[in-house]
Tab-separated table of C-alpha atoms in Angstrom:
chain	number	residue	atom	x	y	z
A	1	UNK	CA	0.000	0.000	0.000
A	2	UNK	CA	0.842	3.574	-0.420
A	3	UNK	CA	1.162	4.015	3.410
A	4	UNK	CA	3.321	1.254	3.868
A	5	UNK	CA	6.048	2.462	0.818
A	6	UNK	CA	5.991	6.289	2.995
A	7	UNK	CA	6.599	4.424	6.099
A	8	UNK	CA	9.465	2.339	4.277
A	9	UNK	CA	10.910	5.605	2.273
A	10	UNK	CA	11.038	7.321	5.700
A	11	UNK	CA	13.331	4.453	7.469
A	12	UNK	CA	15.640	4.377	3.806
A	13	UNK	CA	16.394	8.182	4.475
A	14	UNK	CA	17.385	7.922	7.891
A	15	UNK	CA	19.563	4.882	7.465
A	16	UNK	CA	21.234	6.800	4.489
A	17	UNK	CA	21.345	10.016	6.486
A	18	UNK	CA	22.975	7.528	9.142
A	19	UNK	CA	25.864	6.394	6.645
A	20	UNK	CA	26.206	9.690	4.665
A	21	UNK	CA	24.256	8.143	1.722
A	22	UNK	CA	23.106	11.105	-0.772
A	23	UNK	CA	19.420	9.769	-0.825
A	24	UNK	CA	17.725	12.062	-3.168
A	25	UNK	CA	13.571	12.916	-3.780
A	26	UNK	CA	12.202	14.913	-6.334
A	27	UNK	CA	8.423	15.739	-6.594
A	28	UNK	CA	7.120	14.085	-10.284
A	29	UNK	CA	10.619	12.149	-10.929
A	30	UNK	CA	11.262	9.470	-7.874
A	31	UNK	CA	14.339	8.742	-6.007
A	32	UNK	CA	17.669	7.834	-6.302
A	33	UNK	CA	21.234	7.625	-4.727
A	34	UNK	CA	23.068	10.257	-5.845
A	35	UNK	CA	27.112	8.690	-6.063
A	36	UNK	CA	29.558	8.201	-8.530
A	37	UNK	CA	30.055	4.246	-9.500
A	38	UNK	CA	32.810	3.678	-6.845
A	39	UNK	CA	30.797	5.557	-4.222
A	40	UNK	CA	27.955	3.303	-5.329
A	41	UNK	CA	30.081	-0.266	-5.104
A	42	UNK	CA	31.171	1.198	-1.613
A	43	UNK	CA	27.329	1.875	0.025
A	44	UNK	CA	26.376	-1.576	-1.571
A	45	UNK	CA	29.054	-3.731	0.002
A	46	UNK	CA	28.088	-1.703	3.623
A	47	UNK	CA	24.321	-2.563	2.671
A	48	UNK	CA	24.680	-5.579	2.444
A	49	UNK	CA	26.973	-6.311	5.547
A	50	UNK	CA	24.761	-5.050	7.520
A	51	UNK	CA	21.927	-7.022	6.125
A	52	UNK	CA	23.942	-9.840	7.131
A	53	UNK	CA	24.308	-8.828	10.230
A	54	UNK	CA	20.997	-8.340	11.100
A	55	UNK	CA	20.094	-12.065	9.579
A	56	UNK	CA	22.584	-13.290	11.676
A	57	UNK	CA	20.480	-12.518	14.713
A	58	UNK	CA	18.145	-14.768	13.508
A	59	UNK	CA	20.757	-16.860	12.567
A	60	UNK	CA	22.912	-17.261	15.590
A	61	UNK	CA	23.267	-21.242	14.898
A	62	UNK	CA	25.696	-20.894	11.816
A	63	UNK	CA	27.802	-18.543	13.845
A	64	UNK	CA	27.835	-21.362	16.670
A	65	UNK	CA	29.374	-23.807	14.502
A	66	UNK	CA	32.754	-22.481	15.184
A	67	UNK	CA	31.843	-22.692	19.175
A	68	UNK	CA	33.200	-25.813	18.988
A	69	UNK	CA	36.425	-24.720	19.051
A	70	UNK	CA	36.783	-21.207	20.061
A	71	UNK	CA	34.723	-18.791	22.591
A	72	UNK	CA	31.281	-17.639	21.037
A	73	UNK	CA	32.562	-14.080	22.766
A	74	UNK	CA	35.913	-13.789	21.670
A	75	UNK	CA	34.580	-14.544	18.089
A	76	UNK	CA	31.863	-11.922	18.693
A	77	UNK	CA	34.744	-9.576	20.203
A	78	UNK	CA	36.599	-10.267	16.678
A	79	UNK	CA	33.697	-9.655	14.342
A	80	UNK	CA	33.032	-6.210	16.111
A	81	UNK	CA	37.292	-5.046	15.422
A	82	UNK	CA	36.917	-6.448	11.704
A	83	UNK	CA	33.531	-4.666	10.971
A	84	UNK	CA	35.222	-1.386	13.119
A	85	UNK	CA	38.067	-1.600	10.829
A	86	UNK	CA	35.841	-1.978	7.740
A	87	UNK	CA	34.323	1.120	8.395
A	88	UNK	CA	36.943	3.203	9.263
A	89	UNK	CA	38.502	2.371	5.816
A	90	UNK	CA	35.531	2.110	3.543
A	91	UNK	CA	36.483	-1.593	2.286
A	92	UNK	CA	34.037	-4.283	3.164
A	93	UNK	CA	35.177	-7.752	3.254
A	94	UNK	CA	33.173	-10.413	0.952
A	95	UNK	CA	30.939	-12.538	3.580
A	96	UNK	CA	32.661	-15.959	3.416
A	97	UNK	CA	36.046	-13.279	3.333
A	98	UNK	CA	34.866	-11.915	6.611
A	99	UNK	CA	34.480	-15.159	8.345
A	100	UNK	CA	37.395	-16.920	7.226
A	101	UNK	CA	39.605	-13.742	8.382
A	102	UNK	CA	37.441	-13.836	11.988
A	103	UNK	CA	38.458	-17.853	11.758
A	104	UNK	CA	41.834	-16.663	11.724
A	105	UNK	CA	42.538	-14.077	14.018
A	106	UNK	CA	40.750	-16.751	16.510
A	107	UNK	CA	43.505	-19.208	14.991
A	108	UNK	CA	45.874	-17.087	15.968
A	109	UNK	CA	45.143	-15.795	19.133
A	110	UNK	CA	44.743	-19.501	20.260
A	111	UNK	CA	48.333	-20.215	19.082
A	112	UNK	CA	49.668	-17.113	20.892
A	113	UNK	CA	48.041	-18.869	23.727
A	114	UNK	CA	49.881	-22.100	23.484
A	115	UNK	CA	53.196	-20.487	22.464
A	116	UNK	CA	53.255	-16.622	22.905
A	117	UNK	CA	57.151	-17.069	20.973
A	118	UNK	CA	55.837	-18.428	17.601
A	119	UNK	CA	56.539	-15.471	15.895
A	120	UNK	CA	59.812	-15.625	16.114
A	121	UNK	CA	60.052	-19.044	13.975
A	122	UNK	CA	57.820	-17.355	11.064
A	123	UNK	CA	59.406	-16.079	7.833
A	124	UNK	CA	58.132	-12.713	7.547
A	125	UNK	CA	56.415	-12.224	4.137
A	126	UNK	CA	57.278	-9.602	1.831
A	127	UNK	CA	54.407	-6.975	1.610
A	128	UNK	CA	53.922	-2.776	1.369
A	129	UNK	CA	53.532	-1.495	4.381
A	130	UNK	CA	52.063	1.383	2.238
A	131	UNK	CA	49.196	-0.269	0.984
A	132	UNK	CA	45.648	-0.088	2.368
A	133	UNK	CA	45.395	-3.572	3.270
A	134	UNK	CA	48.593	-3.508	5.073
A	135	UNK	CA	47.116	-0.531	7.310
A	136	UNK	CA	43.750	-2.123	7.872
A	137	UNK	CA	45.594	-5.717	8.877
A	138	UNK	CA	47.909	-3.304	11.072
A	139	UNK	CA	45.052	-1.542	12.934
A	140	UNK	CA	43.053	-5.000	13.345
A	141	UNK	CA	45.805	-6.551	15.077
A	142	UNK	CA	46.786	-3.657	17.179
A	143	UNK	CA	42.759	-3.640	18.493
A	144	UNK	CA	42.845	-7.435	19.281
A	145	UNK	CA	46.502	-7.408	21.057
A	146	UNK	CA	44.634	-4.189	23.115
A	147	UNK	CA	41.006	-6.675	23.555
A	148	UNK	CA	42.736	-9.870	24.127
A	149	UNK	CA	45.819	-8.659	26.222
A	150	UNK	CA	48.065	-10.440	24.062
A	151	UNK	CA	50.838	-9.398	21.784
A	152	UNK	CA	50.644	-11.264	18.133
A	153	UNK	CA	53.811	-10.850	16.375
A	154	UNK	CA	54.149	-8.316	13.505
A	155	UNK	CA	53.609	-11.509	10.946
A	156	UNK	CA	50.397	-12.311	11.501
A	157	UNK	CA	49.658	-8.088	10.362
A	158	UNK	CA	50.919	-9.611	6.798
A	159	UNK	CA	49.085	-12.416	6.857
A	160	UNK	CA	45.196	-10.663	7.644
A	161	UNK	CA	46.023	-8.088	5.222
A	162	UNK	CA	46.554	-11.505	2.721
A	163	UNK	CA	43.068	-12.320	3.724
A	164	UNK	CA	41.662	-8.726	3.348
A	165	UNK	CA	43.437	-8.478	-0.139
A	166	UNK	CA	41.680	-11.891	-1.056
A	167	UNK	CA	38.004	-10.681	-1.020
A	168	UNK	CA	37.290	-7.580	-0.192
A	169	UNK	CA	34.789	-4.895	-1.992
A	170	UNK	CA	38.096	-2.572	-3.120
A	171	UNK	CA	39.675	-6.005	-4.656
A	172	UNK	CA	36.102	-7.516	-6.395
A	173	UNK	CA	35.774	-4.171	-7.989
A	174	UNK	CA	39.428	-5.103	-9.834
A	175	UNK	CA	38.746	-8.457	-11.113
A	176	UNK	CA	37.987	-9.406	-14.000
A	177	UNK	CA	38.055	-13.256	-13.954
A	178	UNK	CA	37.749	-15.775	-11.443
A	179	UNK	CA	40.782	-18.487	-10.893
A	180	UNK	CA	39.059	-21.012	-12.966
A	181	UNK	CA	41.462	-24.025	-12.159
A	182	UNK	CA	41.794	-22.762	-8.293
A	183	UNK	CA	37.730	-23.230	-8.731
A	184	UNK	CA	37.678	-26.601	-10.468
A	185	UNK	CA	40.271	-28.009	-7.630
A	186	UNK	CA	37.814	-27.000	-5.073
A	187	UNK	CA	35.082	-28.516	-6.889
A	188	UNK	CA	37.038	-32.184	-6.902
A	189	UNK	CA	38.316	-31.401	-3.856
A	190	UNK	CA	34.305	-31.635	-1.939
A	191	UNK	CA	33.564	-33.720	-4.640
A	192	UNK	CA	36.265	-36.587	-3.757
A	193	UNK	CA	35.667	-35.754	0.001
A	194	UNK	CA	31.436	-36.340	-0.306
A	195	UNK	CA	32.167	-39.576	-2.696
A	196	UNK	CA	34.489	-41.271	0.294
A	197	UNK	CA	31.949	-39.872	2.855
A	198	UNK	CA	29.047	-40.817	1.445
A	199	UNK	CA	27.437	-37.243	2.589
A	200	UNK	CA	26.606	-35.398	-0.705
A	201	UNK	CA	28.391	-31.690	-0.159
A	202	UNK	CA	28.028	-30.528	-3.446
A	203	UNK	CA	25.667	-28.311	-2.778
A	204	UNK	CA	26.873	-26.522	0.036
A	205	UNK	CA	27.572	-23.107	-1.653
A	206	UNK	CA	28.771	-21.967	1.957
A	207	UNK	CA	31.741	-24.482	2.131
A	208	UNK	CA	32.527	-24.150	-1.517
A	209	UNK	CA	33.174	-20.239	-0.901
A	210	UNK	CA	34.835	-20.654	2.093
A	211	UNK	CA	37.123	-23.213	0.583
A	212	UNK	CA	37.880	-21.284	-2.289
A	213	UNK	CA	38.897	-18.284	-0.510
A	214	UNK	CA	41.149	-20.545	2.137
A	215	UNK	CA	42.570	-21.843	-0.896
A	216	UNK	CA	43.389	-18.467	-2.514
A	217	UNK	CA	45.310	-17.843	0.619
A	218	UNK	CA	46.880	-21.081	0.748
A	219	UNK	CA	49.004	-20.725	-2.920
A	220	UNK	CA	49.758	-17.364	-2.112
A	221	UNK	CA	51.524	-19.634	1.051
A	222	UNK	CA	52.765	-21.516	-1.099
A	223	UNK	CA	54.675	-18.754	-3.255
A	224	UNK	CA	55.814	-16.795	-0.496
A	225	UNK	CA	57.473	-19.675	1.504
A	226	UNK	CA	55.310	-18.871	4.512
A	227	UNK	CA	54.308	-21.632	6.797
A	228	UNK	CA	50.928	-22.179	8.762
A	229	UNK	CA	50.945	-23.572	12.537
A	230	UNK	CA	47.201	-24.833	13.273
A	231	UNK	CA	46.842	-24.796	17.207
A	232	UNK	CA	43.876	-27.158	17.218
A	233	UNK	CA	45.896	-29.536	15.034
A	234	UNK	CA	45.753	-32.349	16.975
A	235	UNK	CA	42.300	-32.400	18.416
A	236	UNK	CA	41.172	-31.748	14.591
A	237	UNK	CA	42.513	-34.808	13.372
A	238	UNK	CA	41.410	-36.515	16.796
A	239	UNK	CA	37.863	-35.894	16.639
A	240	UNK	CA	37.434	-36.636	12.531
A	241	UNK	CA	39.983	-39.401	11.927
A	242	UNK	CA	38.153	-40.682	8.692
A	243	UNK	CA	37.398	-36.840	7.582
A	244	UNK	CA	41.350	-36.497	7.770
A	245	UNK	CA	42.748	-39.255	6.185
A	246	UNK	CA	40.022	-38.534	3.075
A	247	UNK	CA	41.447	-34.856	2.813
A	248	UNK	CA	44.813	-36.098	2.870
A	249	UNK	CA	44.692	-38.880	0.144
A	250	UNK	CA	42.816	-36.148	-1.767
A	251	UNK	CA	45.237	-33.573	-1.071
A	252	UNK	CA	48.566	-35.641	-1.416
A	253	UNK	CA	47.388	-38.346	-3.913
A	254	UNK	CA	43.999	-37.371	-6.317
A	255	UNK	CA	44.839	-33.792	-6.384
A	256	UNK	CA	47.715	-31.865	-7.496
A	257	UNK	CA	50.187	-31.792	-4.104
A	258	UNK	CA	51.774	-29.013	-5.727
A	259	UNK	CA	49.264	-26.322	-5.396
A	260	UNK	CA	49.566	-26.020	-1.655
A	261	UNK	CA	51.988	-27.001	1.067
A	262	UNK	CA	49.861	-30.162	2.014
A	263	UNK	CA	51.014	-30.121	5.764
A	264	UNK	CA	49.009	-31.491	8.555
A	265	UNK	CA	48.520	-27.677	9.836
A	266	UNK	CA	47.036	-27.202	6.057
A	267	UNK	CA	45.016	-29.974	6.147
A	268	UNK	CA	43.563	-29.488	10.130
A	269	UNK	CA	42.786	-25.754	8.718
A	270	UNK	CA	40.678	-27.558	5.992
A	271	UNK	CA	39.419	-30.378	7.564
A	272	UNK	CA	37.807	-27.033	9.673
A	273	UNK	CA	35.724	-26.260	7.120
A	274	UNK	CA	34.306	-29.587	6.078
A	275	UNK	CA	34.063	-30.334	9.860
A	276	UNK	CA	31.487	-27.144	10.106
A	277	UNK	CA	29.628	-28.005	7.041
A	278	UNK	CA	28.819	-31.030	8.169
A	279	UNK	CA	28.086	-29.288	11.669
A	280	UNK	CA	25.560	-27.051	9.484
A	281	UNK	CA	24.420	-30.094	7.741
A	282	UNK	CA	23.151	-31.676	11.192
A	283	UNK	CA	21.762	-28.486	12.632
A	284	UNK	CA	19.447	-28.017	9.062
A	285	UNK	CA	18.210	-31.713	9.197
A	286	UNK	CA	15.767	-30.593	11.693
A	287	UNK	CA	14.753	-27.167	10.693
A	288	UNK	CA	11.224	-26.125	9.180
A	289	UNK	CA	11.145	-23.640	6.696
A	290	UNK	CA	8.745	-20.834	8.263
A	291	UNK	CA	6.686	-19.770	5.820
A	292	UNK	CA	3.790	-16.532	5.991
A	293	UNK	CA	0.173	-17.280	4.086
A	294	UNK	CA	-1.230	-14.140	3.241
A	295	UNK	CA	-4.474	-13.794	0.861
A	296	UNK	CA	-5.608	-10.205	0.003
A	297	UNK	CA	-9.061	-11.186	-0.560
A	298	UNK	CA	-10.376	-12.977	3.065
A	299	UNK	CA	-9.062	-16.744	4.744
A	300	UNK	CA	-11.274	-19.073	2.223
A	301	UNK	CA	-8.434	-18.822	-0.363
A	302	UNK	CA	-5.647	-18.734	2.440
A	303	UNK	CA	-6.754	-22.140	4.123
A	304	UNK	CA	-6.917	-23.939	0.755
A	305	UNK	CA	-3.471	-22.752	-0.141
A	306	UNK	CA	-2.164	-23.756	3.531
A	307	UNK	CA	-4.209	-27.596	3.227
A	308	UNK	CA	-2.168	-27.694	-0.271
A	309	UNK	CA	0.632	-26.664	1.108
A	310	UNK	CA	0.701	-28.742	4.641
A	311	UNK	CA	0.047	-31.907	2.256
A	312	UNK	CA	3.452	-31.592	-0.064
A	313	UNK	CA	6.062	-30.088	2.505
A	314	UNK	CA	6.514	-30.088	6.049
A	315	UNK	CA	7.027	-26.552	7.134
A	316	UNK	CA	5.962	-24.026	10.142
A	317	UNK	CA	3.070	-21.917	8.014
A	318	UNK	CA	1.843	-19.155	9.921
């Protein structure tokens, strides 16, 4: 209805007076956004962040997969210095970007943990300390050594701005093509892994994105001679045996072994992300679609539509 689009036009304007959006309304010609194209790539990759943060509170269970392993606070603590970060510097991370770089810094404060001297057995990557990835990694770290009371080496600032370079808004709006043969390995890779498991993955578009991205990271590893130290290593591999050994045979035998350094501390950090598919596999066995019956003309049509419905699919209609 007419009152319901002036009720929605209302809350647009403040949330764009809110993030400095130039929302513009003229009388006889509509409204628009008023930005040139990289303004405009900018205020969509905030819009849709915070879209996904507010699903996410209805969401909280695919956040909790990772609760297995780490604090559900200090991953909260970490999401709220990434998406500080983000908008201090304009550059939004790509979603499955933003969670593997939380997964890390979590990785990483857990090895500081373990061994606060690791640092000093890491090569230190080559990168410019100039560059706007290298200042966002620099002022993430410095926030989580200040939350966590912990001091990460000056490494690990090389290694989030790797993950930041990977996927974020500023980098999407540079590419032209995807890594079509990174892609296809990632593809065999969950194929192989499903076939041996006899749990069909291939449709999980949330692994397959977070693998990909890992896996960007992971040749650029490779290239740079830098090594990765996985603090949950051994209770990884101790909890999913089978899920191990198929990653590694896939890694080291079906696949090319040459695309990554196929180390144990590789293959725990991968074995992570199968481990919370499945995790999100178990949780959605369960779940009901909720789904809202609305008929503009009385409840007669409604009921028959709900009856139809109730017969086919099993779902929480309302």
């Amino acid at each position: 209805s007419r009152a319901t689009v002036n009720k929605d036009i209302v809350a647009l304007k403040e949330y764009c007076r809110k993030n400095e959006i130039r929302f513009v309304s003229s009388r006889g010609k509509g409204i628009h956004v008023e930005a040139e194209e990289a303004e405009r790539r900018r205020y969509l990759a905030k819009i849709i962040r915070d879209l996904t943060a507010w699903k996410a509170m209805d969401e909280r269970s695919l956040q909790s997969a990772y609760s297995q392993w780490f604090q559900e606070r200090d991953l909260e603590y970490i999401r709220e210095i990434v998406i500080e970060v983000e908008e201090q510097f304009s550059i939004y991370l790509a979603d499955i970007a933003y969670e593997g770089l939380v997964l890390h810094i979590a990785l990483s404060i857990e090895r500081f943990r373990t061994d606060s001297q690791y640092g000093e057995l890491l090569q230190k990557p080559m990168a410019s300390k100039d560059s706007v990835q290298y200042r966002m990694a620099d002022r993430i770290v410095r926030n989580v050594n200040e939350v966590f009371g912990i001091q990460l080496p000056e490494t690990e600032i090389h290694y989030v701005a790797l993950h930041i370079g990977a996927k974020s808004s500023d980098a999407i709006r540079r590419e032209a093509a995807g890594d079509v043969p990174l892609e296809y390995y990632c593809i065999r890779l969950i194929s192989g892994v499903s076939r041996k498991l006899g749990c069909d993955l291939s449709g999980d578009g949330r692994l397959y994105e977070s693998l990909l991205q890992h896996m960007n990271v992971c040749v650029y590893r490779k290239k740079s001679g830098m090594l990765l130290e996985n603090p949950l290593k051994e209770e990884l591999i101790g909890s999913y045996p089978q899920l191990y050994e198929i990653i590694r045979h896939m890694l080291c035998v079906e696949l090319k072994p040459e695309i990554i350094i196929a180390s144990d501390d590789e293959i725990a950090y991968i074995l992570l992300h199968f481990a919370t598919a499945l995790y999100r596999r178990k949780q959605n066995t369960g779940r009901l679609a909720d789904v809202a019956v609305v008929c503009a003309t009385g409840m007669g049509t409604a009921e028959l539509v709900v009856a139809g419905l109730q017969k086919k699919f099993r779902l929480n209609i309302t």
